[in-house]
Coordinates of C-alpha atoms in Angstrom, one line a residue:
X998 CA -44.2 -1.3 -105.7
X999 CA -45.2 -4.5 -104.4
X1000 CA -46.8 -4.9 -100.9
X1001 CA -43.7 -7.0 -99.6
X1002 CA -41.4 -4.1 -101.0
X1003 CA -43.3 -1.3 -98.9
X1004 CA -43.3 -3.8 -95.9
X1005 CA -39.4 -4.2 -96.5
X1006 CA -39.4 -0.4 -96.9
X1007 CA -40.8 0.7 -93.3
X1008 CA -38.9 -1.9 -91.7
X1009 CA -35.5 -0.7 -93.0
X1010 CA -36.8 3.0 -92.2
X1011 CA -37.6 1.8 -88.9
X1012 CA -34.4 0.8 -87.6
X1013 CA -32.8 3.7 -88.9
X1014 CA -34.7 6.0 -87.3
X1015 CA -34.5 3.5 -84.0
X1016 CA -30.4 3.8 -84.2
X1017 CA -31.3 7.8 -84.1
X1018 CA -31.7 9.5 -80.9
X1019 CA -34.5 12.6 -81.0
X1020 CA -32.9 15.5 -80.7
X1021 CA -35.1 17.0 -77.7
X1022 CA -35.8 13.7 -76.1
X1023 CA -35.6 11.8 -72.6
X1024 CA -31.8 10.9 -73.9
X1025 CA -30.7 14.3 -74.9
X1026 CA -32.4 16.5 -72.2
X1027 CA -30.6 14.2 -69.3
X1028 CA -27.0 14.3 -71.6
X1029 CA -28.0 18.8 -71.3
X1030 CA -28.4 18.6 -67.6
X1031 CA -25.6 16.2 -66.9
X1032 CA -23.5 18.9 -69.0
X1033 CA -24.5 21.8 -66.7
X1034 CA -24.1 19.8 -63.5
X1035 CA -20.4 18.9 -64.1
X1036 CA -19.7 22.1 -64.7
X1037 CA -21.2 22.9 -61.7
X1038 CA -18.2 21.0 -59.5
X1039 CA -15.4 22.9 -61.5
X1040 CA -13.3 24.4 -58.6
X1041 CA -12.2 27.5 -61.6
X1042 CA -14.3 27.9 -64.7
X1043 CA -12.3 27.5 -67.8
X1044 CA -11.2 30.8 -70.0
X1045 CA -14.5 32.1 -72.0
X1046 CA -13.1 31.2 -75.8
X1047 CA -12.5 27.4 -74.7
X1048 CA -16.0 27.5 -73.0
X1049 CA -17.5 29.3 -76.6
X1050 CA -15.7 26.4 -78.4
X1051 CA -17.5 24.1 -76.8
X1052 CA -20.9 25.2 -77.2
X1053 CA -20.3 25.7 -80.9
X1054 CA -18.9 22.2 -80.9
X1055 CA -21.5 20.6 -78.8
X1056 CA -24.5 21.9 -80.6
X1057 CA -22.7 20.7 -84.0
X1058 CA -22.5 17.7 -82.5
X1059 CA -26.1 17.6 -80.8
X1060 CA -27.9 18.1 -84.5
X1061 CA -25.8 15.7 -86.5
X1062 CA -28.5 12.8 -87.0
X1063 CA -27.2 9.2 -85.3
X1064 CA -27.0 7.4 -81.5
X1065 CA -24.4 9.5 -80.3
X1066 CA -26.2 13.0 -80.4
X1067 CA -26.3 12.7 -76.3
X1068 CA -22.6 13.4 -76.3
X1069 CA -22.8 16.4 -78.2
X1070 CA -25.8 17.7 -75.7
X1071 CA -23.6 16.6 -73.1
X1072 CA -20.9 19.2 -74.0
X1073 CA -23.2 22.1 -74.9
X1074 CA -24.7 21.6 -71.3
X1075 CA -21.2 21.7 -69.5
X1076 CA -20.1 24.8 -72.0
X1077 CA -22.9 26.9 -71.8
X1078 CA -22.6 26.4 -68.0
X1079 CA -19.6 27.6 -68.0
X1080 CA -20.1 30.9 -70.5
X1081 CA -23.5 32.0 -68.1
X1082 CA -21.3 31.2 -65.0
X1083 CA -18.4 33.6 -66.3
X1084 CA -20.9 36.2 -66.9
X1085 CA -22.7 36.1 -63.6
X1086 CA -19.3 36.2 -61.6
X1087 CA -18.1 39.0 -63.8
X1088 CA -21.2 41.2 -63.0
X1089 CA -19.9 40.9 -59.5
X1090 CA -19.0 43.7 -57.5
X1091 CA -15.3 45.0 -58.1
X1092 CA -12.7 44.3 -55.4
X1093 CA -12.1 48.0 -55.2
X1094 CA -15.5 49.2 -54.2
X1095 CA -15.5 46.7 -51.3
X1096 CA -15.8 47.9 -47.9
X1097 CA -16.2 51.5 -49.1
X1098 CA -19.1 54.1 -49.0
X1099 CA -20.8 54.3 -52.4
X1100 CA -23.6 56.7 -53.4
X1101 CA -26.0 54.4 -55.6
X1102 CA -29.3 55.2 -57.0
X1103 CA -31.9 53.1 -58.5
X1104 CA -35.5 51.4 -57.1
X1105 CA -36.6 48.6 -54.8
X1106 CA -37.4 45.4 -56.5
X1107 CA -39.0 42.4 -55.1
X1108 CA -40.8 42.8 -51.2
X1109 CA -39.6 44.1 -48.5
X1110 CA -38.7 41.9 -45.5
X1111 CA -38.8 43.3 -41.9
X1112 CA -37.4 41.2 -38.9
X1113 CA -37.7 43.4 -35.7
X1114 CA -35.0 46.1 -36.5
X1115 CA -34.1 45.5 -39.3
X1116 CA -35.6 46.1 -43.2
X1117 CA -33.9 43.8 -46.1
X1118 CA -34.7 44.5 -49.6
X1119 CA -33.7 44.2 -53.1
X1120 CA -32.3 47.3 -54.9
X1121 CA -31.8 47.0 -59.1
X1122 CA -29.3 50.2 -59.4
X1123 CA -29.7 52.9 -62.7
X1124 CA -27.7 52.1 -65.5
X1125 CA -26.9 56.0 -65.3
X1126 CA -25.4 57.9 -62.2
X1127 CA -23.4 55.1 -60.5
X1128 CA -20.3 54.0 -60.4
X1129 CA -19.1 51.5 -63.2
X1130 CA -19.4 48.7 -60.9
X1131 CA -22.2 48.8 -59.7
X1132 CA -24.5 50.6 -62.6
X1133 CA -27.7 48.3 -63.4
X1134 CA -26.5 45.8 -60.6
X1135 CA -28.9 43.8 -58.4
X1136 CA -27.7 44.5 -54.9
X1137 CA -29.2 43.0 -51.7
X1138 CA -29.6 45.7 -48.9
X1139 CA -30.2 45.9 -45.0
X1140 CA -31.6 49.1 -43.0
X1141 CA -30.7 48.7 -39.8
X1142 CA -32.6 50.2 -37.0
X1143 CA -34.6 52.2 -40.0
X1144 CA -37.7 54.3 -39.0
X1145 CA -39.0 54.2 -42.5
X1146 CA -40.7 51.6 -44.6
X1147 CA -39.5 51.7 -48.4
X1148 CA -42.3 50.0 -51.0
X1149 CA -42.0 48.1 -54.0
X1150 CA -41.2 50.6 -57.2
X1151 CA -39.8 53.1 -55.2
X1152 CA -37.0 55.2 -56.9
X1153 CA -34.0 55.5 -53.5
X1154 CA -30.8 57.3 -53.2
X1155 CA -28.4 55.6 -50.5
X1156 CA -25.1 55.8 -49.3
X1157 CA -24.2 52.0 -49.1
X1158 CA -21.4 50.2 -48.0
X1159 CA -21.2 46.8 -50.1
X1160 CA -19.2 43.4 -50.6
X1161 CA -19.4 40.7 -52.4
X1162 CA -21.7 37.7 -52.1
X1163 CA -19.7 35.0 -49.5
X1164 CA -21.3 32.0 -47.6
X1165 CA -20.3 29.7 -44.8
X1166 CA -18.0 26.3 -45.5
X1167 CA -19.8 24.8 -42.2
X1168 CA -21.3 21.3 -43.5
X1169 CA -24.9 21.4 -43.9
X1170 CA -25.3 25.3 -43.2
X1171 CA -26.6 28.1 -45.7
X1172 CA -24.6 28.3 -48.4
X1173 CA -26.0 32.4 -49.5
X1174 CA -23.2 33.0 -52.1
X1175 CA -24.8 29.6 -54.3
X1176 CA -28.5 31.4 -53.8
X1177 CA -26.7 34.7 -54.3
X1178 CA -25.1 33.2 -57.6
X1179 CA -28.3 31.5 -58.9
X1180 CA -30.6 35.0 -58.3
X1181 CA -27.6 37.3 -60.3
X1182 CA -27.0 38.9 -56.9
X1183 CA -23.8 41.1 -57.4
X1184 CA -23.3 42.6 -53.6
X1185 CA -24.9 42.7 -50.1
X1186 CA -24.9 45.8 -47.8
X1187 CA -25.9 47.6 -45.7
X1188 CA -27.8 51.8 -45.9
X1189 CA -24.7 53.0 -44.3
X1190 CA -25.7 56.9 -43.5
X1191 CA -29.8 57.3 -43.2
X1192 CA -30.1 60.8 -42.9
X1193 CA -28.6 61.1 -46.3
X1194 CA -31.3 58.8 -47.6
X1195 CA -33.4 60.4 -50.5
X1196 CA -36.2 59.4 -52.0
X1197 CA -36.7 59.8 -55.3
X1198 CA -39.8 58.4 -56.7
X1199 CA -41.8 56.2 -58.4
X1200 CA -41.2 53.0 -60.9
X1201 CA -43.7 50.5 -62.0
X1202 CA -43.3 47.0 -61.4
X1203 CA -45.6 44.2 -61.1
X1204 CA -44.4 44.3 -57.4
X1205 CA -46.5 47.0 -57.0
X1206 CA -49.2 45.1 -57.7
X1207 CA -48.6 42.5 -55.4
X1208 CA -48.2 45.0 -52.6
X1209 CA -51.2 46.4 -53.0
X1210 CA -53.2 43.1 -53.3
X1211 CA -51.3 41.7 -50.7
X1212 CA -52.3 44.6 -48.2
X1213 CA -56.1 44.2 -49.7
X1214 CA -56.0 40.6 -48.4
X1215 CA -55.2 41.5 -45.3
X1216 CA -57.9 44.4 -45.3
X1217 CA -60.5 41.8 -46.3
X1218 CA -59.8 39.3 -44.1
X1219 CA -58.2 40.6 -40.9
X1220 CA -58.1 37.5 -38.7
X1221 CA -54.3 36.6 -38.5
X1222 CA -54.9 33.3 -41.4
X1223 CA -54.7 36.3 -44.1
X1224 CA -50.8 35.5 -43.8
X1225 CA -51.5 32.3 -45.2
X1226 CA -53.9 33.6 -48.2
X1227 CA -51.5 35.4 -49.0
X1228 CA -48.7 33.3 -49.2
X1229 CA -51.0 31.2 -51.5
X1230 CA -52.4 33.7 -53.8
X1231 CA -49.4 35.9 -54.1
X1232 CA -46.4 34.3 -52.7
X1233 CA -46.1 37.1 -49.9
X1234 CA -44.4 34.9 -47.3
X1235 CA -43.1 37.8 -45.4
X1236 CA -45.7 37.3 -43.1
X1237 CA -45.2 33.6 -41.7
X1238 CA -43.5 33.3 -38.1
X1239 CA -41.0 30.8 -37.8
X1240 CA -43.4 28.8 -35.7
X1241 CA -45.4 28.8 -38.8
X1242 CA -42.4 27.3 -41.1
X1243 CA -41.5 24.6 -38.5
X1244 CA -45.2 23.4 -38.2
X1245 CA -45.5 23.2 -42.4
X1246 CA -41.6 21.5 -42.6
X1247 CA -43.5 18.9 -39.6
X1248 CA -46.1 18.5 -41.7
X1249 CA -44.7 18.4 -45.4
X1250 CA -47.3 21.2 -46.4
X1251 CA -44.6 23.9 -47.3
X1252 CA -44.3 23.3 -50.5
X1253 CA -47.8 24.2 -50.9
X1254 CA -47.7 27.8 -48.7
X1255 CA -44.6 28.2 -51.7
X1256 CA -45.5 29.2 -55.1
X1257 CA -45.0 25.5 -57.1
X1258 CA -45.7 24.5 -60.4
X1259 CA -48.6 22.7 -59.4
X1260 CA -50.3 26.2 -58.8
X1261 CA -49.7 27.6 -62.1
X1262 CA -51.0 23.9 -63.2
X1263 CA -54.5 24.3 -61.7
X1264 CA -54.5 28.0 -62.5
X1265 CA -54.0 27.1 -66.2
X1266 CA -56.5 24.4 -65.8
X1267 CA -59.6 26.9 -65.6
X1268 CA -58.0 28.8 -68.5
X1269 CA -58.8 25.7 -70.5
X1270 CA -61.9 25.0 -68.8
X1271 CA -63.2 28.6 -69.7
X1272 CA -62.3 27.7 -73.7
X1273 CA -64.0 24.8 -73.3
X1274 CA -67.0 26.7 -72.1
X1275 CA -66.4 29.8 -74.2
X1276 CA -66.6 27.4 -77.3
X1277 CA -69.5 25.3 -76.0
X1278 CA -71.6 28.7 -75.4
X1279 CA -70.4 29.5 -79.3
X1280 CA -69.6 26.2 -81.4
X1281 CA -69.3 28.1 -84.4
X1282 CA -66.0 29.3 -83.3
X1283 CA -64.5 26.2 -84.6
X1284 CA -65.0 27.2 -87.6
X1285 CA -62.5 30.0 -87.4
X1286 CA -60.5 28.9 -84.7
X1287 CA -60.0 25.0 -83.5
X1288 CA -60.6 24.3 -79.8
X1289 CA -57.7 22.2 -79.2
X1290 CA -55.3 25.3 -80.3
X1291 CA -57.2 27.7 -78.5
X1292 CA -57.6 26.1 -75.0
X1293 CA -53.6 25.6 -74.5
X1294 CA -53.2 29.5 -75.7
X1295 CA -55.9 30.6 -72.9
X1296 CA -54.4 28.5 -70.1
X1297 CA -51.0 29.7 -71.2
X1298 CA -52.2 33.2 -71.0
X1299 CA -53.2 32.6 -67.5
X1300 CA -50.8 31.4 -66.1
X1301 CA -48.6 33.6 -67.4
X1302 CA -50.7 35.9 -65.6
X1303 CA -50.5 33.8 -62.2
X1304 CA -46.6 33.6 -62.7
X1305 CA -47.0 37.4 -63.0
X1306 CA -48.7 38.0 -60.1
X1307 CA -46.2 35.9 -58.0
X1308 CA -43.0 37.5 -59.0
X1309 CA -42.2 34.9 -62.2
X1310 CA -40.6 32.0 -59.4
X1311 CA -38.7 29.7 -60.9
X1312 CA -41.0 26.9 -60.3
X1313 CA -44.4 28.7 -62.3
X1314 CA -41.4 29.6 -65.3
X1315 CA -40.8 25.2 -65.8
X1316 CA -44.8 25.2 -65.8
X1317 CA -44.6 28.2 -68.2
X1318 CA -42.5 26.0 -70.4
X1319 CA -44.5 22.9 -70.3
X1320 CA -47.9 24.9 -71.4
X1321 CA -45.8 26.6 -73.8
X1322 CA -44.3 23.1 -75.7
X1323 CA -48.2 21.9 -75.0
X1324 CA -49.2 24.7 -77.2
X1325 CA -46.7 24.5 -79.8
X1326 CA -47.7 20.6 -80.7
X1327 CA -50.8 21.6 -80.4
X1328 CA -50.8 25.0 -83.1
X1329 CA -47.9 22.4 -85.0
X1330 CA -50.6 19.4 -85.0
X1331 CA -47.5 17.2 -83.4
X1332 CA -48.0 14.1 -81.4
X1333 CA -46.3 14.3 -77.8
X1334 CA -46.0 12.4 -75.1
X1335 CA -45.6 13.9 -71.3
X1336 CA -42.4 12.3 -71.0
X1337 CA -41.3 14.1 -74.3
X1338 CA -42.8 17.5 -73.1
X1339 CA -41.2 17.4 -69.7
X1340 CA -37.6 16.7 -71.7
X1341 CA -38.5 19.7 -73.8
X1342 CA -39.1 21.8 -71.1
X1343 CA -35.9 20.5 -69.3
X1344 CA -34.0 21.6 -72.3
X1345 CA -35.9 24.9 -72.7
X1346 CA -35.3 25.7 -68.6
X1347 CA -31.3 25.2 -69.1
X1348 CA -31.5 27.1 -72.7
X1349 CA -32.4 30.4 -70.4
X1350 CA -30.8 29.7 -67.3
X1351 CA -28.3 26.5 -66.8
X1352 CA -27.7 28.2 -62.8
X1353 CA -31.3 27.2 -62.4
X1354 CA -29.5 23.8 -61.6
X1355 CA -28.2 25.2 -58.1
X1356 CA -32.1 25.7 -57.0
X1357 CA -33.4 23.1 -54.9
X1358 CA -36.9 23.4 -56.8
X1359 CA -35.3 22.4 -59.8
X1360 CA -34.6 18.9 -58.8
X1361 CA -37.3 18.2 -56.9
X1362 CA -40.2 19.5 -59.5
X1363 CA -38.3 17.6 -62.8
X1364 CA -37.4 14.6 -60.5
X1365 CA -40.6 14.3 -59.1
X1366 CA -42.0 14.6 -62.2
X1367 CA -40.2 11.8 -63.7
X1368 CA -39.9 9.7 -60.8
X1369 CA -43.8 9.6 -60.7
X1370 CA -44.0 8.9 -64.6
X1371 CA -41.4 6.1 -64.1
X1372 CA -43.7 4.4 -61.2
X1373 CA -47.2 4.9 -62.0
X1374 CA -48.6 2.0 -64.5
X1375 CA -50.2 3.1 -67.8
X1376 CA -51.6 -0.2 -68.6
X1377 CA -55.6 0.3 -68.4
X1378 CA -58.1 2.1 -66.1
X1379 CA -57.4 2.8 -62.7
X1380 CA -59.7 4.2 -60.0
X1381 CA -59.1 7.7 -59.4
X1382 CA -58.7 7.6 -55.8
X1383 CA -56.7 4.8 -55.7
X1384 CA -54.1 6.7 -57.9
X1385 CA -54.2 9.7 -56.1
X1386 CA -53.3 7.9 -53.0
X1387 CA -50.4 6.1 -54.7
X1388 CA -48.9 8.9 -56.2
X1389 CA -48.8 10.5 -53.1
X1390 CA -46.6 7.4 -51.4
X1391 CA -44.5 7.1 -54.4
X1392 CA -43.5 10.9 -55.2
X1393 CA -43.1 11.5 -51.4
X1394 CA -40.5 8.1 -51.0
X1395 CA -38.8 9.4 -54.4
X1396 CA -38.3 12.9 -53.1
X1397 CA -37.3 11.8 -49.6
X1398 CA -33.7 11.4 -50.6
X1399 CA -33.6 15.2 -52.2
X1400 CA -35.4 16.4 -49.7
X1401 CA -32.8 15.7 -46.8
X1402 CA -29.6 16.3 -49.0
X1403 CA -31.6 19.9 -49.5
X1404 CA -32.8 20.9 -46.7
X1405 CA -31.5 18.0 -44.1
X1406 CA -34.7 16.9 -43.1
X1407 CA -38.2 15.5 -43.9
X1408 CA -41.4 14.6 -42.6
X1409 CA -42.7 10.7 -42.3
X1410 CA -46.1 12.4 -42.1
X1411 CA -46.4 13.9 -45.4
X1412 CA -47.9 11.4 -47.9
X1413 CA -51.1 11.9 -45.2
X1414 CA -51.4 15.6 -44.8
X1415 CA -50.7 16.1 -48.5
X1416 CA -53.8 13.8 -48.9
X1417 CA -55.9 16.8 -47.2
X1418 CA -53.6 19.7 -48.5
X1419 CA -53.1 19.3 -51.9
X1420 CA -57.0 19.1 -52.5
X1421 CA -57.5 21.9 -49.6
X1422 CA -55.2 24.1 -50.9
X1423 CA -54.9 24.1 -54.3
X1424 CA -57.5 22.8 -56.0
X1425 CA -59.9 24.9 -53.4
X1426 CA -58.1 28.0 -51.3
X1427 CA -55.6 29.5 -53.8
X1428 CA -58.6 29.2 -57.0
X1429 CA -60.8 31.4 -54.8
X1430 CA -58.1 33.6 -53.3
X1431 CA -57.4 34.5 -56.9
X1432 CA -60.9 34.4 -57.7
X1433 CA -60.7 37.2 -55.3
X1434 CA -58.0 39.0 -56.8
X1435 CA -59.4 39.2 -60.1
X1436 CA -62.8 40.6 -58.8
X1437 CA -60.8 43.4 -57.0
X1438 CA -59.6 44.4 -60.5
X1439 CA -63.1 44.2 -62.2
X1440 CA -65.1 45.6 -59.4
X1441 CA -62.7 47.2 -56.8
X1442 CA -65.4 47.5 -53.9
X1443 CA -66.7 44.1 -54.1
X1444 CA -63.8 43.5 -51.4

C-alpha cells in the first residue's frame, strides 16, 4: 500500500469516527442527565413496564455506533428516572399505618441531632419483627422532651406514630419531602410512648466510629473551635449554632465546614504522594508493579477511607467516581482527558442514583466543574497564583446563579475569603485533623 493510499485511509477513518459520538462522552453524559431531569418535572410517573421499555430501548439506542447516540442516552436518563423514582415512592409508608401507633424495632443510623428538647435521629427498621410496611424501612424519628441520649449502632424498640414524608408549597421554603425522596426516607415520627422504650443493643456501623472520634476531638481540644474540627475532619455538624451557619453563608466558607469533593481530592492527593514516596524509597517495585497504576489504587483507597469516615456524602461518592475512572485508564493504559473523566463520572453517578439530581451538591460540584474547565485557558504556562486567583472569580460568578435558585442567597464576599479558606482549611486544617485521626488508631494515647 502506497503512502498516498494509507494517507487516504486515515482520512476516510477519521471522518467516520468524527460523525460518531463516544459513547461516555461530554455529548452523551449531558443527553443522561437531561433524561433524568425531565423526568424529574413529571407531575405522575408513568406505569413501570412503559418506564422498563424505555430503558431497554434507550440503552439499544445509546450503543448503536453513529451521531445520534445522545438521543438514545437521552431516553435511558428519563426511563431509568422514572423506574428508581417508582421504587422509592413505593417503599413509602402505607396509607394505613398513618397516624397510628406502631411497635418497630431496628438501630439508629446516622448522628444524632439534639435541639433543646428535642432528639432527631435516623432509625433503619429489622427486616424481621415489624409490620410489612415498615420492615427494613429508613424512618426519620423525633424524641420529644426525652431524658435519654440514643448512640449511633444502638439496637431500639419504640412505639412510634409515623406518616409519610410531606413538605411546604410556600415559594422558596424547605421543600423536606424532595430531601426526604433523594435520602430513601419512607416516614417521619415521632417516639410516641417513652416508658415503653427498650433498648436492645448493639450494631456496628461506621457511625460508631465517627462518634467516638468525634467525642475524642472534643476531649483533645476542648476550647469551643473543636465544633469546627470536627465538622472538617468528620462531617459532625451537629455542633455549629446557627450564628455559626449565618457567619459561614456571609462569608461563602460553608461549603468548606461541609464534607465536598474537594476534601476527598486532597485526601486522595497524599495517597498518591505516599506511592510516590513508597516507590522512590524502593524503585525496584516497578519492576513488579508500575507506579502510575499503583498511585491512583492508593489514593482511591484513601479516600474511600475519608468518604468512610464521613458517612459516604454524596459529594466524596462523585470524587469516588472520578479516582475510580482515573484508575481504570490508568490499569487499562487509556488516554483521558478531565473533561472525558468528569462525563464518565456523570454517567456513573446517575447509573447508581439518578435522584442524586434533586441534591443541590450535585449541580453545583459537576457545574462548577465544568464551568471552570470551559473558562480557564489551556494554551501555555500560567503563573500559579495568578490561576488560583482566577479560578476563584470565575467558579464563584458561575455558581452565583445556582447558588441563589438553591439556597436564595449568596455572598459578594466569597471569591476573597475562599482565597484564605480554601488553602486554610483544606489543604492545612482538615490534612492534620485527619492526621490526628489516624494516630488515635495507631497509637490511641498519643491524643
Amino acid at each position: 500500500m502506497t503512502a498516498a493510499e494509507l494517507r487516504s485511509l486515515e482520512a476516510g477513518a477519521g471522518s467516520i469516527a468524527s460523525r460518531w459520538l463516544p459513547p461516555f462522552g461530554v455529548t452523551c453524559a449531558v443527553a443522561l442527565v437531561s433524561g433524568v431531569v425531565l423526568a424529574m418535572q413529571l407531575r405522575a410517573l408513568p406505569p413501570s413496564w412503559s418506564s422498563l421499555v424505555l430503558c431497554v430501548a434507550g440503552l439499544a439506542g445509546w450503543f448503536v455506533p453513529g451521531r445520534w447516540r445522545w438521543i438514545g442516552a437521552l431516553l435511558l436518563g428519563f426511563g431509568w428516572a422514572c423506574v428508581q423514582g417508582g421504587h422509592v415512592m413505593s417503599q413509602r409508608l402505607p396509607a394505613q399505618l398513618s397516624g397510628q401507633d406502631i411497635a418497630v424495632v431496628g438501630h439508629v443510623d446516622g448522628l444524632p441531632e439534639r435541639h433543646e428538647q428535642v432528639l432527631r435521629f435516623d432509625f433503619i427498621a429489622d427486616r424481621e419483627g415489624n409490620p410489612d410496611g415498615v420492615a427494613g424501612k429508613h424512618l426519620r424519628l423525633g424524641w420529644y422532651r426525652s431524658r435519654i441520649d440514643v448512640a449511633p449502632g444502638e439496637r431500639w424498640k419504640f412505639v412510634v406514630k409515623l406518616r409519610r414524608p410531606r413538605g411546604t408549597l410556600d415559594p422558596g421554603g424547605f421543600d423536606f419531602e424532595e430531601l426526604a425522596l433523594e435520602r430513601r426516607i419512607a416516614a417521619t415520627g415521632y417516639v410516641r410512648d417513652a416508658d415503653s422504650a427498650r433498648r436492645l443493643g448493639d450494631t456496628w456501623t461506621i457511625d460508631v466510629l465517627r462518634e467516638r472520634w468525634s467525642q475524642r476531638i472534643a476531649d483533645a481540644v476542648p476550647s469551643p473551635s473543636s465544633r469546627f474540627l470536627r465538622a472538617l475532619a468528620l462531617g459532625d455538624t451537629r455542633w455549629l449554632t446557627e450564628a455559626d451557619w449565618d457567619v459561614l453563608r456571609e462569608t461563602g466558607l460553608n461549603h468548606q465546614v461541609a464534607i465536598s469533593g474537594f476534601h476527598v481530592g486532597v485526601v486522595a492527593s497524599f495517597g498518591a504522594l505516599l506511592a510516590w514516596c513508597i516507590y522512590w524509597c524502593f524503585p525496584k517495585l516497578g519492576l513488579r508493579w508500575p507506579r502510575p497504576q499503583a498511585q491512583p489504587l492508593l489514593a482511591l483507597l484513601f479516600g474511600f477511607g475519608y468518604s468512610a469516615m464521613t458517612g459516604f456524602q454524596l459529594p466524596t461518592v462523585r470524587t469516588l467516581l472520578m479516582i475510580a475512572v482515573a484508575l481504570c485508564a490508568r490499569i487499562g493504559r487509556r488516554p483521558w482527558s478531565v473533561p472525558d473523566a468528569l462525563a464518565l463520572a456523570l454517567i456513573a453517578m446517575l447509573a447508581v442514583d439518578p435522584l442524586a439530581v434533586l441534591a443541590a451538591g450535585f449541580w453545583l460540584s459537576f457545574v462548577g466543574v465544568a464551568w471552570l474547565l470551559w473558562c480557564l485557558p489551556h494554551d501555555g504556562p500560567r503563573l500559579r497564583v495568578r490561576a488560583f486567583v482566577g479560578g476563584q472569580g470565575i467558579v464563584s460568578l458561575g455558581l452565583l446563579p445556582l447558588t441563589v435558585w438553591f439556597f436564595g442567597q449568596a455572598s459578594l464576599v466569597s471569591p476573597l475569603t475562599n482565597l484564605i479558606g480554601i488553602p486554610g482549611f483544606a489543604l492545612l486544617v482538615t490534612p492534620l485533623s485527619i492526621f490526628g485521626l489516624a494516630l488515635d488508631l495507631v497509637w490511641p494515647t498519643a491524643g
